[in-house]
Amino acid sequence: MAETARPAPPSGRRPPWHPAAAPLAVLAAGAAGAGYLWVTDPHEPGHLLPRCPFRYVTGLLCPACGGTRMVYDLMHGHFAAAWLDNRALLLAAPFALALWGRWTLEGLRGRSYRPRIAPWVQALILLTAVAWTVARNLV
């Protein structure tokens, strides 16, 4: 999996925002969501958390179903409960955080960052998500 970090384009073609703007906006949105989730237990009904559209339409669990409960449990130190909420997402989270960290670091250095993921890795990720969806809906 080759990754590239390129310097910002010459000033004539420079986008109207700094390369760190997008990852920092993701951080701000994540912090706001985490703040709301900290005081809102998704295990209890009567909150303003969105429902999974895939589950709403099909009645089946998607690969990310349980992710909100998992994050809530992680933030409150309930690691075993987080594991039960969504194992695949819990295992994938460190990789997503590493990608976000690299994106932010390169942005702060003034470079745009776009990870290059080999087609076979993309296919593996998709097949894993499909297998996880099927496995969790068989139980």
C-alpha atoms as one frame of an Amber mdcrd trajectory, in Angstrom:
protein
   0.000   0.000   0.000   1.925   3.038  -1.258   1.033   6.427   0.160   1.878
   9.807  -1.219   2.228  13.203   0.351   2.587  15.997  -2.145   3.527  19.609
  -1.574   0.714  22.105  -2.017   0.295  23.196  -5.659   1.874  26.460  -6.834
   0.081  29.587  -5.632  -1.748  30.003  -8.959  -3.568  26.689  -8.504  -3.770
  26.645  -4.701  -7.160  25.664  -3.251  -8.853  28.334  -1.145  -8.154  26.407
   2.077  -5.101  25.091   3.892  -4.344  21.354   3.491  -4.930  20.884   7.243
  -8.443  22.404   7.102 -10.264  19.181   6.203  -8.640  16.879   8.803  -9.061
  19.548  11.477 -12.732  19.935  10.492 -13.121  16.157  10.866 -11.519  16.454
  14.318 -13.933  19.243  15.320 -16.965  17.307  14.072 -15.755  14.148  15.820
 -15.179  16.036  19.070 -18.661  17.557  18.888 -20.189  14.141  18.211 -18.165
  12.549  21.008 -19.270  15.292  23.391 -22.915  14.606  22.615 -22.383  10.847
  22.747 -20.618  11.127  26.126 -23.885  12.225  27.774 -26.248  10.209  25.549
 -26.437   6.464  26.171 -27.246   4.802  22.808 -28.222   1.641  24.696 -31.299
   3.517  26.000 -34.199   4.757  23.833 -35.303   8.384  23.590 -32.223  10.149
  22.201 -31.526  12.110  19.031 -29.002   9.694  17.548 -29.678   8.752  13.901
 -30.810   5.262  12.979 -28.841   3.148  10.535 -30.467   3.705   7.114 -29.469
   0.213   5.907 -31.097  -1.404   8.930 -34.140   0.862   8.655 -34.730  -0.214
   5.034 -33.710  -3.894   5.188 -34.011  -4.862   8.848 -30.459  -6.270   8.642
 -27.313  -5.160  10.468 -24.756  -3.363   8.296 -20.966  -3.660   8.849 -21.000
  -0.511  11.011 -24.142  -1.251  13.060 -23.257  -1.069  16.718 -20.504   1.468
  16.041 -22.198   4.227  18.041 -22.712   1.913  21.008 -19.112   0.709  20.615
 -17.715   4.268  20.759 -19.903   5.079  23.774 -18.665   1.970  25.569 -15.012
   2.738  24.700 -15.331   6.295  25.998 -16.730   4.965  29.266 -14.095   2.233
  29.646 -16.370  -0.736  28.892 -14.022  -2.601  26.561 -15.784  -5.974  26.698
 -19.115  -4.340  25.833 -17.440  -2.469  22.942 -16.125  -5.805  21.636 -19.639
  -7.243  21.700 -21.140  -4.180  19.975 -19.007  -4.456  16.802 -15.834  -6.521
  16.683 -14.870  -5.692  13.102 -15.203  -1.948  13.559 -13.260  -2.096  16.818
 -10.393  -3.899  15.059 -10.476  -1.458  12.111 -10.552   1.697  14.258  -6.769
   1.902  14.907  -6.103   1.807  11.153  -8.657   4.561  10.523  -7.131   6.662
  13.303  -3.653   6.137  11.855  -4.838   7.295   8.420  -6.508  10.341   9.961
  -3.336  11.100  11.947  -1.169  10.923   8.825  -3.672  13.093   6.926  -3.559
  15.681   9.704   0.237  15.605  10.030   0.767  16.067   6.293  -1.836  18.850
   6.241  -0.093  20.678   9.071   3.122  20.416   7.055   1.329  22.118   4.158
   1.075  19.011   1.980  -2.035  17.313   0.653  -2.316  13.621   1.466  -4.109
  10.929  -0.478  -3.442   7.339   0.508  -2.997   4.935  -2.369  -4.687   1.644
  -1.618  -3.956  -1.212  -3.981  -6.995  -2.635  -5.785  -6.513  -6.029  -4.148
  -6.564  -4.370  -0.699  -9.761  -2.515  -1.636 -11.319  -5.812  -2.723 -10.206
  -7.463   0.528 -11.779  -4.679   2.592 -15.037  -4.957   0.637 -15.123  -8.770
   0.927 -14.416  -8.536   4.670 -17.284  -6.067   5.115 -19.661  -8.322   3.158
 -18.554 -11.414   5.099 -19.006  -9.547   8.403 -22.491  -8.404   7.332 -23.519
 -11.943   6.435 -21.987 -13.482   9.572 -23.615 -11.060  11.995 -27.028 -11.446
  10.392 -26.931 -15.258  10.553 -26.801 -15.260  14.342
